[in-house]
Coordinates of C-alpha atoms in Angstrom, one line a residue:
Chain R
M846 CA -0.1 0.1 0.0
S847 CA 3.1 2.1 0.2
D848 CA 2.4 3.1 -3.5
L849 CA -1.0 4.8 -2.7
P850 CA -1.9 7.8 -0.9
R851 CA -2.9 7.1 2.8
T852 CA -5.7 9.7 3.2
I853 CA -8.4 11.4 1.3
H854 CA -6.3 14.9 1.5
E855 CA -3.1 13.3 0.5
T856 CA -5.1 11.6 -2.5
R857 CA -6.3 15.1 -3.5
Q858 CA -2.8 16.2 -3.7
W859 CA -1.6 13.2 -6.0
L860 CA -4.8 13.7 -8.2
R861 CA -4.2 17.4 -8.3
S862 CA -0.5 17.2 -9.3
G863 CA -1.2 14.5 -12.0
Q864 CA 0.8 11.9 -10.0
I865 CA -2.2 9.5 -10.4
T866 CA -5.6 9.6 -12.3
S867 CA -8.8 8.6 -10.5
V868 CA -9.0 5.5 -12.8
E869 CA -5.5 4.4 -11.8
L870 CA -6.4 4.9 -8.2
T871 CA -9.8 2.9 -8.5
E872 CA -7.9 0.1 -10.5
A873 CA -5.4 0.0 -7.6
Y874 CA -8.1 -0.2 -4.9
L875 CA -9.9 -2.9 -6.8
E876 CA -6.6 -4.8 -7.2
R877 CA -6.0 -4.4 -3.3
I878 CA -9.7 -5.7 -2.8
Q879 CA -9.0 -8.9 -4.7
Q880 CA -5.9 -9.4 -2.8
V881 CA -7.1 -9.1 0.6
E882 CA -10.9 -9.9 0.4
P883 CA -10.5 -13.8 0.7
Q884 CA -9.1 -13.0 4.3
V885 CA -11.2 -10.0 5.1
H886 CA -14.4 -10.1 3.8
A887 CA -15.1 -6.6 4.1
Y888 CA -17.4 -6.2 1.2
L889 CA -20.7 -7.7 0.2
H890 CA -20.6 -6.3 -3.4
V891 CA -17.7 -5.0 -5.4
A892 CA -18.8 -2.4 -8.1
A893 CA -15.8 -2.7 -10.3
D894 CA -17.4 -1.2 -13.6
A895 CA -19.7 1.3 -11.9
A896 CA -16.6 2.5 -9.9
L897 CA -14.3 2.7 -13.1
A898 CA -17.2 4.7 -14.9
Q899 CA -17.5 7.1 -11.8
A900 CA -13.4 7.5 -12.0
R901 CA -13.6 8.3 -15.7
L902 CA -16.1 10.8 -15.2
A903 CA -14.0 12.2 -12.1
D904 CA -11.0 12.5 -14.3
E905 CA -12.9 14.3 -17.0
R906 CA -14.3 16.6 -14.4
R907 CA -10.7 17.3 -13.0
A908 CA -9.4 18.0 -16.6
A909 CA -12.2 20.5 -17.1
G910 CA -10.7 22.5 -14.1
E911 CA -12.8 21.1 -11.1
D912 CA -10.8 20.5 -7.9
T913 CA -12.9 19.6 -5.0
P914 CA -11.9 17.6 -2.0
L915 CA -13.7 14.3 -3.0
L916 CA -13.3 14.4 -6.8
G917 CA -12.0 11.2 -7.9
V918 CA -11.8 9.7 -4.3
P919 CA -12.8 6.0 -3.9
L920 CA -15.1 5.1 -1.0
A921 CA -16.7 2.1 0.5
I922 CA -20.5 2.4 1.5
K923 CA -22.1 0.3 4.2
D924 CA -24.8 -1.8 2.8
V925 CA -27.7 -0.1 4.6
I926 CA -27.3 3.0 2.6
N927 CA -28.9 2.9 -0.8
V928 CA -26.7 3.7 -3.9
L929 CA -28.0 3.6 -7.3
G930 CA -27.1 0.6 -9.5
M931 CA -25.8 -1.5 -6.6
P932 CA -27.8 -3.9 -4.5
A933 CA -28.8 -2.9 -1.0
T934 CA -29.2 -5.9 1.3
A935 CA -28.6 -4.7 4.8
A936 CA -26.8 -8.2 5.1
S937 CA -30.1 -9.7 5.2
R938 CA -31.7 -12.7 3.3
I939 CA -35.0 -10.8 3.3
L940 CA -33.4 -8.2 1.0
E941 CA -31.2 -10.4 -1.1
G942 CA -31.0 -9.1 -4.5
F943 CA -32.9 -5.8 -3.7
M944 CA -31.9 -3.0 -6.1
P945 CA -32.9 0.3 -4.6
P946 CA -35.1 2.4 -7.0
Y947 CA -33.6 5.7 -5.4
E948 CA -30.3 6.9 -3.9
A949 CA -29.7 7.9 -0.3
T950 CA -29.1 11.6 0.1
V951 CA -25.6 11.0 1.5
A952 CA -24.7 9.0 -1.4
H953 CA -26.2 11.3 -3.8
K954 CA -24.2 14.1 -2.4
L955 CA -20.9 12.1 -2.7
R956 CA -21.8 11.4 -6.2
E957 CA -22.5 14.9 -7.1
Q958 CA -19.1 16.0 -5.4
G959 CA -17.1 13.4 -7.6
A960 CA -16.6 10.6 -5.2
V961 CA -16.1 7.0 -6.5
F962 CA -18.1 4.1 -4.8
L963 CA -16.1 0.9 -4.7
G964 CA -18.8 -1.2 -3.3
K965 CA -21.1 -2.0 -0.5
A966 CA -19.6 -3.1 2.8
N967 CA -20.6 -5.8 5.4
T968 CA -22.5 -5.2 8.6
D969 CA -24.5 -7.1 11.0
E970 CA -28.0 -7.7 9.6
F971 CA -30.1 -4.5 9.7
A972 CA -27.0 -3.1 11.7
M973 CA -27.9 -5.1 14.7
G974 CA -24.9 -6.2 16.4
W975 CA -21.3 -5.8 17.6
S976 CA -19.1 -7.9 15.2
T977 CA -20.7 -8.4 11.7
E978 CA -21.1 -12.1 12.8
N979 CA -24.9 -11.4 12.3
S980 CA -24.4 -10.9 8.7
A981 CA -26.4 -13.3 6.7
Y982 CA -23.4 -13.3 4.2
G983 CA -20.6 -14.3 6.6
A984 CA -18.5 -12.2 9.1
T985 CA -15.8 -9.8 8.4
H986 CA -12.4 -10.3 9.8
N987 CA -10.4 -7.8 11.6
P988 CA -7.2 -6.9 9.5
W989 CA -5.2 -6.5 12.8
A990 CA -6.0 -10.0 13.9
L991 CA -7.8 -12.0 11.4
D992 CA -9.4 -14.5 13.8
R993 CA -11.1 -11.7 15.6
T994 CA -14.1 -9.4 14.6
P995 CA -13.7 -5.9 13.6
G996 CA -16.4 -4.8 15.6
G997 CA -19.9 -3.8 14.2
S998 CA -22.3 -3.3 13.0
S999 CA -20.1 -1.0 10.6
G1000 CA -17.5 -3.5 10.7
G1001 CA -17.3 -3.9 6.9
P1002 CA -16.5 -0.2 6.4
A1003 CA -14.2 -0.1 9.3
A1004 CA -12.1 -3.2 8.1
A1005 CA -12.2 -2.1 4.4
V1006 CA -10.5 1.3 5.5
A1007 CA -8.0 -0.6 8.0
A1008 CA -7.0 -3.2 5.2
G1009 CA -6.4 -0.4 2.7
E1010 CA -9.5 -1.7 0.6
A1011 CA -10.8 2.1 0.7
P1012 CA -9.3 5.2 2.0
A1013 CA -12.5 6.0 3.7
A1014 CA -16.0 4.7 4.2
L1015 CA -19.5 5.6 5.5
G1016 CA -21.0 3.6 8.3
T1017 CA -24.0 4.1 10.4
D1018 CA -24.4 4.4 14.3
T1019 CA -27.5 3.7 16.2
G1020 CA -26.0 2.7 19.4
G1021 CA -22.3 2.8 18.8
S1022 CA -22.0 1.2 15.3
V1023 CA -19.4 3.4 14.0
R1024 CA -17.4 4.4 17.0
Q1025 CA -16.8 0.6 18.3
P1026 CA -15.6 -0.7 15.0
A1027 CA -13.5 2.4 14.5
S1028 CA -12.0 1.8 18.0
W1029 CA -11.4 -1.9 17.3
T1030 CA -9.6 -1.1 13.8
N1031 CA -7.3 1.9 14.6
T1032 CA -9.6 4.2 12.4
V1033 CA -11.5 7.4 13.2
G1034 CA -15.4 7.0 13.4
M1035 CA -17.6 10.0 14.0
R1036 CA -21.2 9.5 15.2
P1037 CA -22.7 13.0 14.4
T1038 CA -25.4 14.9 16.1
Y1039 CA -28.8 13.1 15.5
G1040 CA -30.2 15.3 12.6
R1041 CA -27.0 16.7 11.4
V1042 CA -26.8 14.0 8.5
S1043 CA -30.0 12.9 6.2
R1044 CA -31.4 9.4 6.9
Y1045 CA -33.1 9.6 3.5
G1046 CA -32.6 6.3 1.7
V1047 CA -30.8 4.6 4.6
I1048 CA -32.6 1.3 5.7
A1049 CA -34.0 2.1 8.9
F1050 CA -33.4 0.3 12.1
A1051 CA -34.3 2.9 15.1
S1052 CA -35.4 6.0 13.4
S1053 CA -35.0 8.2 16.8
L1054 CA -31.3 6.9 16.8
D1055 CA -29.9 6.1 13.4
Q1056 CA -27.2 8.4 12.0
V1057 CA -24.7 8.1 9.2
G1058 CA -21.0 8.7 10.1
P1059 CA -17.8 8.6 8.4
I1060 CA -15.0 6.0 9.1
T1061 CA -11.4 7.2 8.0
R1062 CA -7.7 6.9 8.6
D1063 CA -7.4 10.4 10.2
V1064 CA -9.1 13.3 11.7
R1065 CA -8.9 15.5 8.8
D1066 CA -10.5 13.0 6.4
N1067 CA -13.4 12.6 8.6
A1068 CA -14.0 16.2 8.8
I1069 CA -13.7 16.4 5.1
L1070 CA -16.3 13.6 4.7
L1071 CA -18.9 14.8 7.3
E1072 CA -18.7 18.3 5.6
A1073 CA -19.7 16.5 2.4
I1074 CA -22.7 14.6 3.7
A1075 CA -24.1 16.9 6.5
G1076 CA -26.7 19.5 6.3
H1077 CA -30.5 19.8 5.9
D1078 CA -32.4 17.6 3.5
P1079 CA -35.9 18.5 2.4
H1080 CA -36.3 14.7 2.0
D1081 CA -35.8 14.2 5.8
G1082 CA -37.7 16.3 8.3
T1083 CA -35.4 15.5 11.2
T1084 CA -32.5 17.2 9.8
F1085 CA -31.2 20.5 11.3
P1086 CA -31.6 23.6 9.1
D1087 CA -28.2 25.0 10.8
P1088 CA -25.5 25.6 8.2
V1089 CA -22.6 23.0 8.3
P1090 CA -19.3 24.5 9.7
P1091 CA -16.3 24.1 7.5
Y1092 CA -15.0 21.4 10.0
S1093 CA -11.8 20.4 8.0
Q1094 CA -10.6 24.1 8.6
M1095 CA -11.2 24.0 12.2
L1096 CA -8.9 21.2 13.5
E1097 CA -5.8 23.6 14.6
G1098 CA -7.3 25.2 17.7
G1099 CA -5.6 22.8 20.1
V1100 CA -7.2 21.8 23.5
K1101 CA -5.5 24.4 25.7
G1102 CA -7.8 25.5 28.3
L1103 CA -10.7 23.3 27.0
R1104 CA -12.6 21.6 29.9
L1105 CA -13.0 17.8 29.4
G1106 CA -15.0 15.6 31.6
L1107 CA -14.1 11.9 32.4
P1108 CA -17.3 10.2 33.5
R1109 CA -16.5 8.0 36.5
E1110 CA -19.4 5.8 35.5
Y1111 CA -17.5 4.9 32.2
L1112 CA -14.5 3.2 34.1
T1113 CA -16.3 0.1 35.0
E1114 CA -14.9 -2.6 37.1
D1115 CA -15.1 -5.3 34.6
M1116 CA -13.4 -3.2 32.1
H1117 CA -10.3 -4.9 30.2
P1118 CA -7.3 -3.5 32.1
G1119 CA -5.5 -2.4 28.7
V1120 CA -8.8 -0.4 27.9
R1121 CA -8.4 1.3 31.3
E1122 CA -4.8 2.0 30.8
A1123 CA -5.2 3.4 27.2
T1124 CA -7.8 5.8 28.7
Q1125 CA -5.7 6.9 31.4
E1126 CA -2.9 7.5 29.2
A1127 CA -5.0 9.5 26.7
V1128 CA -6.1 11.7 29.7
R1129 CA -2.4 12.2 30.5
V1130 CA -1.6 13.4 26.9
L1131 CA -4.6 15.7 27.0
R1132 CA -3.4 17.3 30.4
D1133 CA 0.0 17.7 28.8
L1134 CA -1.5 19.4 25.8
G1135 CA -3.0 22.0 28.3
A1136 CA -6.5 20.5 28.6
V1137 CA -8.3 20.6 32.1
V1138 CA -9.6 17.1 32.6
E1139 CA -11.7 16.4 35.7
E1140 CA -14.1 13.8 36.8
A1141 CA -17.6 14.2 35.6
S1142 CA -20.8 12.2 36.5
L1143 CA -23.3 10.8 34.4
P1144 CA -25.6 9.2 37.0
Y1145 CA -28.1 7.3 34.7
T1146 CA -25.4 5.7 32.7
D1147 CA -26.3 2.1 34.0
Y1148 CA -29.9 2.4 32.7
G1149 CA -28.7 3.4 29.0
M1150 CA -28.6 -0.4 28.2
P1151 CA -32.1 -1.2 29.1
V1152 CA -33.6 2.0 27.9
Y1153 CA -31.7 1.6 24.6
Y1154 CA -32.7 -1.9 24.0
L1155 CA -36.4 -1.2 24.7
I1156 CA -36.6 2.0 22.5
A1157 CA -34.6 0.8 19.6
T1158 CA -36.2 -2.9 19.5
A1159 CA -39.5 -1.0 19.7
E1160 CA -38.7 1.2 16.7
A1161 CA -37.2 -1.7 14.9
S1162 CA -40.2 -4.0 15.3
A1163 CA -42.3 -1.0 13.6
N1164 CA -39.7 -0.3 11.1
L1165 CA -39.2 -3.9 10.1
A1166 CA -42.8 -4.5 9.6
R1167 CA -42.4 -3.4 5.8
Y1168 CA -40.7 -6.5 4.9
D1169 CA -43.8 -8.5 3.9
G1170 CA -42.6 -10.4 0.9
V1171 CA -45.2 -8.4 -1.3
R1172 CA -43.6 -5.3 -2.6
Y1173 CA -39.8 -6.1 -2.5
G1174 CA -37.4 -8.8 -1.2
Y1175 CA -37.6 -12.4 -0.3
S1176 CA -41.0 -14.0 -0.5
A1177 CA -41.7 -17.5 0.8
G1178 CA -44.3 -18.0 -1.8
A1179 CA -47.0 -19.5 0.2
A1180 CA -50.3 -19.4 -1.0
D1181 CA -52.2 -17.9 2.0
L1182 CA -51.4 -14.2 2.6
Q1183 CA -51.0 -14.5 6.4
E1184 CA -49.0 -17.7 5.9
N1185 CA -46.7 -15.9 3.5
Y1186 CA -46.1 -12.9 5.8
K1187 CA -45.1 -15.2 8.8
L1188 CA -42.8 -17.7 6.6
T1189 CA -41.3 -15.0 4.6
R1190 CA -40.2 -13.2 7.8
G1191 CA -39.3 -16.3 9.8
R1192 CA -37.1 -17.6 7.2
G1193 CA -35.9 -14.1 5.7
F1194 CA -34.7 -12.6 9.0
G1195 CA -31.7 -14.0 11.2
P1196 CA -31.8 -14.9 14.7
E1197 CA -30.7 -11.6 16.2
V1198 CA -33.1 -9.7 14.1
K1199 CA -36.0 -11.9 15.2
R1200 CA -34.9 -11.5 18.8
R1201 CA -35.1 -7.8 18.5
I1202 CA -38.4 -7.7 16.5
L1203 CA -39.9 -9.9 19.4
L1204 CA -38.5 -7.7 22.2
G1205 CA -39.7 -4.5 20.6
A1206 CA -43.2 -6.0 19.8
Y1207 CA -43.5 -7.1 23.4
A1208 CA -42.4 -3.7 24.9
L1209 CA -45.1 -2.0 22.5
S1210 CA -47.9 -4.6 23.2
A1211 CA -51.0 -4.0 25.4
G1212 CA -50.2 -4.2 28.9
Y1213 CA -46.5 -3.8 28.8
Y1214 CA -46.3 -0.4 26.8
D1215 CA -46.4 1.8 30.2
A1216 CA -44.2 -0.5 32.1
Y1217 CA -41.4 -1.0 29.6
Y1218 CA -41.6 1.4 26.2
L1219 CA -43.2 4.7 27.9
K1220 CA -41.0 4.0 31.2
A1221 CA -37.8 3.7 28.9
Q1222 CA -38.6 6.9 27.2
K1223 CA -39.0 8.9 30.3
V1224 CA -35.7 7.4 31.5
R1225 CA -34.1 8.6 28.3
T1226 CA -35.0 12.1 29.4
L1227 CA -33.1 11.6 32.5
I1228 CA -30.3 10.4 30.5
R1229 CA -30.3 13.4 28.3
A1230 CA -30.6 15.7 31.3
D1231 CA -27.2 14.0 32.5
F1232 CA -25.6 15.2 29.3
D1233 CA -27.0 18.7 29.5
A1234 CA -25.7 19.0 33.0
A1235 CA -22.3 17.8 32.2
F1236 CA -22.0 20.1 29.1
Q1237 CA -22.7 23.1 31.6
R1238 CA -19.5 22.2 33.1
F1239 CA -17.4 20.7 30.3
D1240 CA -16.7 21.4 26.6
A1241 CA -16.8 17.8 26.0
L1242 CA -16.2 14.3 27.6
V1243 CA -13.6 11.9 27.2
A1244 CA -14.2 8.2 27.8
P1245 CA -13.4 4.7 26.5
V1246 CA -15.4 3.1 23.5
A1247 CA -15.7 -0.3 24.2
P1248 CA -15.0 -2.2 27.6
I1249 CA -13.0 -4.8 25.9
P1250 CA -10.7 -5.2 22.9
P1251 CA -12.0 -7.2 19.8
F1252 CA -13.0 -10.7 20.5
R1253 CA -12.4 -13.6 18.5
I1254 CA -15.0 -14.7 15.9
G1255 CA -17.5 -17.2 17.3
E1256 CA -16.6 -16.1 20.9
A1257 CA -19.1 -13.4 21.7
P1258 CA -20.9 -13.6 25.1
T1259 CA -23.9 -16.2 24.7
D1260 CA -25.7 -14.5 27.6
P1261 CA -28.0 -11.7 25.7
V1262 CA -27.4 -9.5 28.6
A1263 CA -23.6 -9.7 28.7
L1264 CA -23.8 -9.3 24.9
Y1265 CA -26.0 -6.1 25.1
L1266 CA -23.8 -4.7 27.9
L1267 CA -21.0 -4.3 25.3
D1268 CA -22.5 -1.2 24.0
V1269 CA -22.8 0.3 27.4
L1270 CA -20.1 3.2 26.8
T1271 CA -21.7 4.1 23.3
L1272 CA -25.5 3.9 24.2
P1273 CA -26.1 6.8 26.5
S1274 CA -24.7 9.6 24.1
A1275 CA -26.7 8.2 21.3
L1276 CA -30.0 8.1 23.3
A1277 CA -29.0 12.0 24.3
G1278 CA -28.5 12.6 20.5
A1279 CA -24.9 14.0 21.3
P1280 CA -22.0 13.5 18.7
G1281 CA -19.2 11.2 19.4
I1282 CA -15.9 10.5 17.8
S1283 CA -13.7 7.4 18.4
V1284 CA -9.8 8.1 17.6
P1285 CA -7.0 5.5 17.8
A1286 CA -5.5 5.6 21.3
G1287 CA -2.9 2.7 21.3
F1288 CA -2.8 -1.0 21.3
V1289 CA -3.3 -3.7 24.0
E1290 CA -1.4 -7.2 23.6
E1291 CA -3.6 -10.2 24.0
D1292 CA -2.2 -13.7 23.2
G1293 CA 0.7 -12.2 21.4
E1294 CA -1.7 -10.2 19.1
Q1295 CA -1.6 -6.3 19.0
L1296 CA -5.2 -5.0 19.3
P1297 CA -6.4 -1.5 18.6
V1298 CA -8.2 0.6 21.2
G1299 CA -10.0 3.8 20.8
I1300 CA -10.8 6.8 22.9
Q1301 CA -13.9 8.8 22.4
F1302 CA -14.8 12.2 22.7
I1303 CA -18.6 13.3 23.3
G1304 CA -19.7 16.7 22.6
R1305 CA -22.6 19.1 22.9
P1306 CA -25.3 18.7 20.1
L1307 CA -24.2 20.3 16.8
D1308 CA -20.6 20.9 18.2
E1309 CA -18.7 18.5 16.1
A1310 CA -16.3 21.2 15.4
T1311 CA -14.9 20.9 19.0
L1312 CA -14.7 17.1 18.8
Y1313 CA -12.6 17.3 15.5
R1314 CA -10.4 20.1 17.4
I1315 CA -9.7 17.9 20.3
A1316 CA -9.4 14.6 18.3
S1317 CA -6.8 16.4 15.9
A1318 CA -4.7 17.7 18.7
F1319 CA -4.8 14.0 20.4
E1320 CA -4.0 12.5 16.9
R1321 CA -1.0 14.8 16.3
A1322 CA 0.3 14.2 19.8
T1323 CA 0.1 10.3 19.6
G1324 CA 0.1 9.3 15.9
Y1325 CA -1.4 6.1 16.7
G1326 CA -3.4 6.2 13.6
E1327 CA -0.5 6.1 11.2
R1328 CA 0.0 2.5 12.1
A1329 CA -1.3 0.0 9.6
P1330 CA -1.9 -3.7 10.1
T1331 CA 1.0 -5.6 8.2
D1332 CA 0.1 -7.6 5.1
A1333 CA 1.7 -10.6 6.6
A1334 CA -1.4 -11.1 8.5
M1335 CA -3.5 -10.9 5.4
Chain X
M8 CA -41.3 -11.2 37.5
P9 CA -42.4 -14.2 36.0
K10 CA -40.6 -15.7 33.0
L11 CA -41.9 -15.4 29.6
T12 CA -43.8 -18.8 28.6
P13 CA -43.5 -20.2 25.3
D14 CA -47.1 -19.3 24.6
E15 CA -46.4 -15.8 25.2
V16 CA -43.6 -15.9 23.0
R17 CA -46.0 -17.4 20.3
H18 CA -48.4 -14.6 20.8
I19 CA -45.8 -12.0 20.1
A20 CA -44.6 -13.9 17.2
E21 CA -48.1 -13.7 16.0
L22 CA -48.3 -10.1 16.4
A23 CA -45.0 -9.6 14.7
K24 CA -45.9 -12.0 12.0
L25 CA -42.9 -14.3 12.4
A26 CA -43.1 -18.2 11.8
L27 CA -40.8 -19.7 14.5
T28 CA -39.8 -23.2 15.2
D29 CA -40.3 -24.7 18.5
E30 CA -36.7 -24.6 19.2
E31 CA -36.8 -20.9 18.6
I32 CA -39.6 -20.4 20.6
E33 CA -38.0 -22.2 23.7
Q34 CA -34.7 -20.1 23.0
Y35 CA -36.5 -16.7 22.7
A36 CA -38.5 -17.3 25.8
S37 CA -35.4 -17.7 27.8
D38 CA -33.5 -14.7 25.8
L39 CA -36.5 -12.3 26.4
S40 CA -36.9 -13.3 30.1
A41 CA -33.2 -12.4 30.6
I42 CA -33.4 -9.2 29.0
L43 CA -36.7 -8.2 30.6
D44 CA -35.5 -9.3 33.9
Y45 CA -32.4 -6.8 33.5
A46 CA -34.7 -4.1 32.3
R47 CA -36.8 -4.5 35.3
Q48 CA -34.2 -2.1 37.2
L49 CA -35.9 0.8 35.3
Q50 CA -38.8 0.4 37.6
Q51 CA -36.4 1.6 40.3
V52 CA -36.1 4.9 38.8
N53 CA -38.6 7.9 39.9
T54 CA -40.1 9.1 36.8
E55 CA -43.0 11.2 38.3
H56 CA -43.5 14.4 36.2
I57 CA -40.8 13.3 33.7
H58 CA -41.9 13.7 30.2
P59 CA -40.9 10.8 27.9
T60 CA -38.4 11.6 25.1
A61 CA -39.8 10.4 21.6
S62 CA -37.3 12.6 19.7
V63 CA -34.2 14.6 20.8
L64 CA -34.8 17.2 18.3
P65 CA -35.8 20.7 19.0
L66 CA -37.6 20.6 15.7
R67 CA -41.4 20.5 15.4
N68 CA -44.0 20.1 12.6
V69 CA -41.7 20.5 9.5
M70 CA -43.9 21.8 6.8
R71 CA -43.4 22.2 3.0
P72 CA -45.8 23.5 0.4
D73 CA -48.4 20.9 -0.8
E74 CA -47.4 21.1 -4.7
P75 CA -47.5 18.3 -7.1
R76 CA -44.1 16.9 -7.8
P77 CA -42.5 14.0 -9.6
G78 CA -42.7 10.6 -7.6
L79 CA -41.3 7.1 -8.2
A80 CA -42.1 5.9 -11.8
P81 CA -44.6 2.9 -11.5
E82 CA -42.0 0.5 -13.3
D83 CA -39.3 1.5 -10.6
A84 CA -41.6 0.9 -7.8
L85 CA -42.5 -2.4 -9.1
A86 CA -39.1 -3.4 -10.1
N87 CA -38.4 -5.5 -7.0
A88 CA -41.7 -7.1 -6.5
P89 CA -41.6 -10.7 -6.0
E90 CA -45.0 -11.1 -8.1
R91 CA -46.7 -8.2 -10.2
Q92 CA -49.5 -8.2 -12.7
D93 CA -50.7 -5.4 -14.9
G94 CA -48.7 -2.7 -13.3
Y95 CA -49.7 -3.8 -9.8
F96 CA -48.2 -5.6 -6.8
K97 CA -49.9 -9.1 -6.9
V98 CA -51.2 -10.3 -3.4
H99 CA -53.0 -13.5 -2.7
A100 CA -56.6 -13.3 -1.8
V101 CA -57.5 -11.9 1.6
L102 CA -61.0 -12.4 1.6
E103 CA -63.1 -15.4 0.7
C104 CA -65.6 -15.3 -2.0
S105 CA -69.2 -16.2 -0.9
Q106 CA -72.2 -16.5 -3.2

């Protein structure tokens, strides 16, 4: 990979100076994909012909004098985001072969800006999971340790970026699905403020929580990509009308004098010692850079897991009602309509998706609505109030992303409660609608393998700029993100 | 709190239109019982006078002019249909025909 630019901003320099064309660059990535996909399986669909056509168009636009940050830059797109001309499966059998009749706003924006789509990246089915093991089309492997998961649900996009199969990618984060895989693959992952990025054309999981976010090799690239996809969308009534700040030009401010809170509830007793050490080391670095880091408290943290899993599954049970075997997707072909609904859905959905539909339907059902769903919505208000109070005192929060490093494929906890607790550090901020970014913070050694660990910064709603500023200062001081996995492993 | 019984799971599966095997029903009864048991800790939280959050957004009632505009072409809308006929989605009979 040493013969290719590492980042989007370096790619732009190469393209601008004529050192490489978008077609050559795209060919090089397609070759790289062919080389490592048998080991990594980051993609569900590689769109070689469409990508090369987009690259040719980008080269023509550049020849005509255009020079924008993403012109001719190849990207991977998580397979829950509709891209015209490519299948959109959400890694589910129920959408096998589905060709979206319209394009997601985020993809359309990137296309207009000249980006090249290499293909659709793997995910847990309907973005429900931690490891991509819930994909109906096989798990993605972590380029840092191929026997381990890259995390999830945006494990495909994160692994593609880490393995050099794309310089950057789009994922989605409902309860941590951008930040956790970023932390497990030594990449940078941003969950923007809820409402900052359009969800139009993004296959819905939990509509009050879903957000699209960039996964990149450095902070600058992340800011470039968020700038390109953020903003108001007339197709999505939940997007903010506020103008999008030029994030990529707001990275240099440093952290001197910034007040950062370290939530004491986030340093749990059962946390992996390596994650704890990486967090403490990150705090030391931030203090050295001049930030004021003090203990914060988010007292309702422990309720985040049950609140999230009641609300997200309730919303999912409603959103996934549309898969009926009539209008699109898999159909079991039974003669009786009711029977066809049940067989189509029973066979088309995987085990985790069915578990969540059942949990959500139960939480919404007569007699349980008040005790579960409504109660969860009320406690969500208290969780938001926790963050509001913390942001009175602090400019941002600093916290670990996942309590453990990436586990081996096939070795996820079997107890559903233990499994759902893996998200405990990313769920509360998602429930509060706050933005969060995961940045490389070092490595832990386990059984002779070097496993990436991330640190997250959580900010006030619509204050992504401060998060990028902190992340950029931390990145410049540490440089962990510059390390790439060795090809020997792949 | 009592465990979820297989019959209760069958009832929810019926509401959610999911055909499940007996093994799946047993498994989900056990899984859902564990998760709901954990979720019971929410009952400890005093939420008197606390409004529920359905959306974190400060935005309300986003309006646009009600003007005709192009939509999805019928051919595009039908392109992914498992069964279609005469420009429509084909659905098996819902009502019995009685003379």
